[in-house]
Coordinates of C-alpha atoms in Angstrom, one line a residue:
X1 CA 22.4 -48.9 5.9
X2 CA 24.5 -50.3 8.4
X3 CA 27.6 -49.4 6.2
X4 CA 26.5 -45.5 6.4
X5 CA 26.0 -45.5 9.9
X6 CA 29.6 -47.4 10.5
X7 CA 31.1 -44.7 8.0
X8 CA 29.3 -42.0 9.5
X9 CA 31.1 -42.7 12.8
X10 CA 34.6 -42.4 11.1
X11 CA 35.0 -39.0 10.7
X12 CA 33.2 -37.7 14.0
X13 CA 35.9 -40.0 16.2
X14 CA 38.2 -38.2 14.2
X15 CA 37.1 -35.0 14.6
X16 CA 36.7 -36.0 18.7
X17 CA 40.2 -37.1 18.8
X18 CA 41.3 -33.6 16.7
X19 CA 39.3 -31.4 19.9
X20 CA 41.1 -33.7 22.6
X21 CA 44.4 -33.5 21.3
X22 CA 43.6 -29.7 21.1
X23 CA 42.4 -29.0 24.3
X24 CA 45.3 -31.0 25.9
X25 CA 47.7 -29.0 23.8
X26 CA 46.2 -25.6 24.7
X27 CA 45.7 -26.4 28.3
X28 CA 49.1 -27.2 28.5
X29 CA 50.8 -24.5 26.7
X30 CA 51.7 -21.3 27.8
X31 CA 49.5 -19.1 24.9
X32 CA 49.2 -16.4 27.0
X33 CA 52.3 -15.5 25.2
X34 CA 50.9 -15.6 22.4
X35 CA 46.9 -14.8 22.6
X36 CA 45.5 -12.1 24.4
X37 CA 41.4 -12.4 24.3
X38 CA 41.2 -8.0 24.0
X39 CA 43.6 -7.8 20.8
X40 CA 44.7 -9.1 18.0
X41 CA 45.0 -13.6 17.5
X42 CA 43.2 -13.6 20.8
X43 CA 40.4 -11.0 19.9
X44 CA 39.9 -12.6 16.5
X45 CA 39.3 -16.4 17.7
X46 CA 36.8 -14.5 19.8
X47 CA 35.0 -13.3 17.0
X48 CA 34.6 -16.3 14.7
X49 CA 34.3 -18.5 18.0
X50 CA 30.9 -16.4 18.5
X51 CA 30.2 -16.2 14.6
X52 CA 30.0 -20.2 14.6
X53 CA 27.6 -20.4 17.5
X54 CA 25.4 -17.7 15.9
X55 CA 25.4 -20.1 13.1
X56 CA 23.9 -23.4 14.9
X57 CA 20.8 -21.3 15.4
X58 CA 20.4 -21.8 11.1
X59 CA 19.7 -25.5 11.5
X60 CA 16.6 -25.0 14.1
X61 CA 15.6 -22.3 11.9
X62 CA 15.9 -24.7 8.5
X63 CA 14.2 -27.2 10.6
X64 CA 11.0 -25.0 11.3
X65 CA 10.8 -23.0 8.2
X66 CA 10.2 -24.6 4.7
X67 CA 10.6 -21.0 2.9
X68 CA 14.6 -21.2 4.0
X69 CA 14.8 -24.6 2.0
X70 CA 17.4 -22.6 -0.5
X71 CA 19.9 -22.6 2.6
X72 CA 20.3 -26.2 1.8
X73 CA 18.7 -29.6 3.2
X74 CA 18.0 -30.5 6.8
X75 CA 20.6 -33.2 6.9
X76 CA 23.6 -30.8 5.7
X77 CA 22.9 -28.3 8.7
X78 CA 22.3 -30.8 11.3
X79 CA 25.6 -32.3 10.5
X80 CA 27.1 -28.8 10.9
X81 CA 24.8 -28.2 13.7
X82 CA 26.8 -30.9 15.4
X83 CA 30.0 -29.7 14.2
X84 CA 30.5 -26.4 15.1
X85 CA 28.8 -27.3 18.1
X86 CA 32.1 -28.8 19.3
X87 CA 34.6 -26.7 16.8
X88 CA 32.9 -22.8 17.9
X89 CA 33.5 -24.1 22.1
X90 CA 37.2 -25.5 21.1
X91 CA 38.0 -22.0 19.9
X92 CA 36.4 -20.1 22.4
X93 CA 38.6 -21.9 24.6
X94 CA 41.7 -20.8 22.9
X95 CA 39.9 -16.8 22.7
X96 CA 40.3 -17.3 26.4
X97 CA 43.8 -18.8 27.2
X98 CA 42.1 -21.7 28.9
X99 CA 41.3 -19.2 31.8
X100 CA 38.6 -17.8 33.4
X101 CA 38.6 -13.9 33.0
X102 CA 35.6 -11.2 34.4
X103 CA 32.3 -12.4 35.9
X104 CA 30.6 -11.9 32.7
X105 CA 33.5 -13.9 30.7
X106 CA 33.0 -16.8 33.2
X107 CA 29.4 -16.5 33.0
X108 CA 29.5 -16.8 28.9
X109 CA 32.0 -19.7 29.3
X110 CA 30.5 -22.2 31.6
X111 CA 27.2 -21.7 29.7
X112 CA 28.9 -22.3 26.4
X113 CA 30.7 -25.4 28.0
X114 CA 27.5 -27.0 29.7
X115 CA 25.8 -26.4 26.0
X116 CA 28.2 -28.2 24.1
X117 CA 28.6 -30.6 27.1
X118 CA 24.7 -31.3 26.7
X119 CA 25.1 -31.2 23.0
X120 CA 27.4 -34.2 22.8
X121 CA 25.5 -36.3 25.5
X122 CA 22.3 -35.5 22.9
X123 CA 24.2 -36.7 20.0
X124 CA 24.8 -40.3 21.5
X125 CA 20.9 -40.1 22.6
X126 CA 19.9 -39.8 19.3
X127 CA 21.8 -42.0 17.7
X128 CA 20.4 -44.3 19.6
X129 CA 16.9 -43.6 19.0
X130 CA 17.2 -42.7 15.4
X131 CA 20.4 -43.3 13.4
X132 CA 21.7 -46.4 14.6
X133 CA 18.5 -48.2 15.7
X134 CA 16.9 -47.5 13.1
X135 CA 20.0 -49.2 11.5
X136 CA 20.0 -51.8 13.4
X137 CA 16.7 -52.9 12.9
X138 CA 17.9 -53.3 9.5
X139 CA 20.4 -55.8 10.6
X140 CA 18.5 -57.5 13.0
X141 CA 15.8 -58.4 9.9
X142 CA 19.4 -59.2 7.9
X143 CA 20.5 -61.6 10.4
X144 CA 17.2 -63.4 10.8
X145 CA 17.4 -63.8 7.8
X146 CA 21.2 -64.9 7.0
X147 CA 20.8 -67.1 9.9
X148 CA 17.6 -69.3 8.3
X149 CA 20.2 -69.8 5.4
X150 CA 23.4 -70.5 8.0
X151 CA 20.6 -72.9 9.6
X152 CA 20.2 -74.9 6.3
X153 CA 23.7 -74.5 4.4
X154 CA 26.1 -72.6 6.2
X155 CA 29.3 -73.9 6.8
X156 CA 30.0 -72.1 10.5
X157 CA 26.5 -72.9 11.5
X158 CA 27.6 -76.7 10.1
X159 CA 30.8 -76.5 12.5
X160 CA 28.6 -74.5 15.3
X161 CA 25.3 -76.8 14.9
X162 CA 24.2 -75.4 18.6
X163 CA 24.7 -71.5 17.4
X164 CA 21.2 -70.7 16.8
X165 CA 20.1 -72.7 20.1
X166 CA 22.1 -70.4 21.9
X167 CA 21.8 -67.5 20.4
X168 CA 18.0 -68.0 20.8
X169 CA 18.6 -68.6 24.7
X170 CA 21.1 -66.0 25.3
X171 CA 18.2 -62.9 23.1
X172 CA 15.4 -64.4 25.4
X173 CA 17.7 -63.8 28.6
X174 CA 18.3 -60.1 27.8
X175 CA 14.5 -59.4 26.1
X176 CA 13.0 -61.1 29.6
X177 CA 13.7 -58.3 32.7
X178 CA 15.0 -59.6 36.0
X179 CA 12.3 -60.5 38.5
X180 CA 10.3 -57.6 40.2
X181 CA 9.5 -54.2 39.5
X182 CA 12.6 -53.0 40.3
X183 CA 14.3 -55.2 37.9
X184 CA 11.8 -54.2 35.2
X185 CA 12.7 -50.8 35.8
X186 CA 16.6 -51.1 35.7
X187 CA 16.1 -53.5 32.6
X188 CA 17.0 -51.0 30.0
X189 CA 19.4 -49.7 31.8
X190 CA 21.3 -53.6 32.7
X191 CA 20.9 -54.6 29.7
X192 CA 24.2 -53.4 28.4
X193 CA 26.3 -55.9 30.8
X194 CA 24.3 -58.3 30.7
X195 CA 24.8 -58.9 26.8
X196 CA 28.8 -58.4 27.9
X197 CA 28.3 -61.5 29.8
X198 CA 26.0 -63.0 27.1
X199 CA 28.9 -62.2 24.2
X200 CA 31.7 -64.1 26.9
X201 CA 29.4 -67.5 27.0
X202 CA 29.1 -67.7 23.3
X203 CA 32.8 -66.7 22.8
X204 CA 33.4 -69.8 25.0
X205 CA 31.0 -71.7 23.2
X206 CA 31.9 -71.0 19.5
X207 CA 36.0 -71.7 20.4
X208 CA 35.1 -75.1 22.4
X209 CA 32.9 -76.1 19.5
X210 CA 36.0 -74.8 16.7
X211 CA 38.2 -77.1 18.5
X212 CA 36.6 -79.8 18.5
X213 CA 35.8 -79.8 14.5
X214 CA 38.7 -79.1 14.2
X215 CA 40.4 -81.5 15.9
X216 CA 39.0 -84.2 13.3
X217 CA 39.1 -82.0 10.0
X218 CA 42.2 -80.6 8.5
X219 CA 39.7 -78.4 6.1
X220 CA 38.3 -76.7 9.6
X221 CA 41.6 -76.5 11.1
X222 CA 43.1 -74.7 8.4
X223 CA 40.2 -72.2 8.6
X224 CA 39.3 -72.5 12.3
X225 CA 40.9 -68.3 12.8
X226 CA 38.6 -67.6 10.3
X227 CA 35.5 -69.4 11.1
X228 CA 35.1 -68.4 14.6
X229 CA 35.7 -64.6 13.7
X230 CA 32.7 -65.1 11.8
X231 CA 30.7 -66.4 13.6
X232 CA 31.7 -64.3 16.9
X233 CA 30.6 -61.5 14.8
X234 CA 27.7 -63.2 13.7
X235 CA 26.4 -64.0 17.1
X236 CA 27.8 -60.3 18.9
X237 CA 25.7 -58.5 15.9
X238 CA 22.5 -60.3 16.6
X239 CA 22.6 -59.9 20.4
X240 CA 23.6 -56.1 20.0
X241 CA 20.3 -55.9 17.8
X242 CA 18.2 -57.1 20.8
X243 CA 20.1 -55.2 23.7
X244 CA 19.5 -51.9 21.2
X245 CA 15.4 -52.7 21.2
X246 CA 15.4 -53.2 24.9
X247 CA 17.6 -50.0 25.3
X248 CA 15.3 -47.9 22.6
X249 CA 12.4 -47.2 24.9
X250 CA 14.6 -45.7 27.6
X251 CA 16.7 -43.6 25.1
X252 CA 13.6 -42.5 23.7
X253 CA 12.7 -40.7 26.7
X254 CA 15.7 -39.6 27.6
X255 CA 16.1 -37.8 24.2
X256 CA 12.6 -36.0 24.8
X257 CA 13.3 -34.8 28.4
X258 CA 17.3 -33.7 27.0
X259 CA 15.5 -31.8 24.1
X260 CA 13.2 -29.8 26.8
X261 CA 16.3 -28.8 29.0
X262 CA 19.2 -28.2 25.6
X263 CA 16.9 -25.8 24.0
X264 CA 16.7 -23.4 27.5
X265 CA 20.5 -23.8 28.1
X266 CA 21.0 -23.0 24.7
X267 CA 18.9 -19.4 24.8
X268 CA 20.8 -18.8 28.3
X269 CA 23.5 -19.3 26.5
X270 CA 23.2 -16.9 24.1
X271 CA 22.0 -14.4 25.9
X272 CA 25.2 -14.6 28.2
X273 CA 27.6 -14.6 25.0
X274 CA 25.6 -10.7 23.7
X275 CA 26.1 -9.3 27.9
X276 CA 29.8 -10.3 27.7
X277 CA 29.9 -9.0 24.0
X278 CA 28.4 -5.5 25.2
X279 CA 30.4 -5.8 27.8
X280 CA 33.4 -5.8 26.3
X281 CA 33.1 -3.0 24.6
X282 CA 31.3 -0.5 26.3
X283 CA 32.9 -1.3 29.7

């Protein structure tokens, strides 16, 4: 599971580098002479920019309504969902030279912006409420595991022997809350920097322990690159499991009260993008 969720990530920072390298292009280039939003290249992107929007509504739809099942599974639309999400905007942008045009036009545009704006904050929500916790709670049961049989045989455990001890210390420091309400409030929200700091003491830790092994073994000399990799990554991967619990509850709400304001922004949205269609051509 965790291999799907790191493979899943691929192609969306792809596709997020692909827009950025877009938008800085087209804001920076002179397509005016090029694309005009009434006619022709311009009038066009206009068309299938608004097509792909009109399209996101099929996942909600899919969602609600088992009859529509033929269209294709959930998964498949909500991954397109979140695709042309970003792709319909990107060429809106280019309908519009990058500049703001009539009242109505603007109108359309910010609302279209704030949407996919809101839209990508959601994404990262729920991936970490559903996608990626949900994987790493896989991982964290993984590592509990791989680190009982690290405790008994494992070689870096063998050249790390206080590891666990502080692995153990350094999960109870970010799962307890700083002292007072207050601090129980911003917990979830700390918790980030404080595993940063966490991660630097074990880094410190594992190399100072490396060294000294190695300093009387040629066998963990030879290896020592190698061995404290490892078991850097094995101590970073169990205290990201614990900083995603504590951070769950928090992103949990969040994703509730996002879902309540997306869906309204979405519908102004919409209705915006059919004045500045009617607009267009009866005016």
């Amino acid at each position: 599971m965790r291999a799907a969720v790191r493979n899943s990530s691929v192609p969306a920072r792809i596709v997020a580098l692909v827009c950025i390298v877009a938008i800085l292009w087209g804001y920076n280039f002179d397509l005016e002479s090029y694309i005009t939003p009434q006619r022709g290249l311009g009038y066009a992107l206009g068309i299938i920019g608004g097509s792909l929007m009109l399209v996101i509504l099929i996942y909600p739809t899919r969602k609600r309504l088992h009859a529509l099942k033929a269209l294709g599974g959930i998964p498949l639309w909500f991954n397109l969902h979140k695709l042309l999400g970003v792709v319909g905007p990107l060429i809106i942008l280019f309908h519009s030279n990058f500049h703001l045009g009539a009242t109505n036009s603007n109108v359309a545009l910010v609302c279209m912006l704030v949407v996919s704006a809101s839209g990508i904050v959601g994404r990262y929500i729920y991936s970490r409420v559903y996608d990626e916790f949900l994987g790493r709670q896989s991982t964290l049961a993984e590592l509990q595991q791989r680190a009982k049989q690290l405790h008994e045989n494992g070689t870096e455990v063998k050249v790390v022997p206080e590891l666990l001890q502080a692995v153990d210390a350094e999960e109870r420091r970010l799962l307890a809350p700083p002292a007072g309400p207050l601090g129980r409030l911003i917990h979830p929200l700390v918790v980030g920097a404080r595993s940063i700091g966490a991660r630097r003491r074990l880094k410190k830790l594992i190399a100072g322990s490396i060294a000294r092994s190695a300093a009387g073994s040629p066998v963990i000399a030879q290896n020592a690159q190698r061995l404290n990799a490892t078991t850097y990554a094995y101590a970073c991967r169990r205290l990201d499991a614990q900083r995603r619990v504590v951070e769950f509850q928090i992103y949990k709400g969040l994703f509730s009260g996002w879902h309540l304001l997306h869906v309204p922004l979405f519908i102004m949205m919409f209705i915006t993008a059919v004045v500045h269609v009617i607009a267009v051509h009866v005016y």
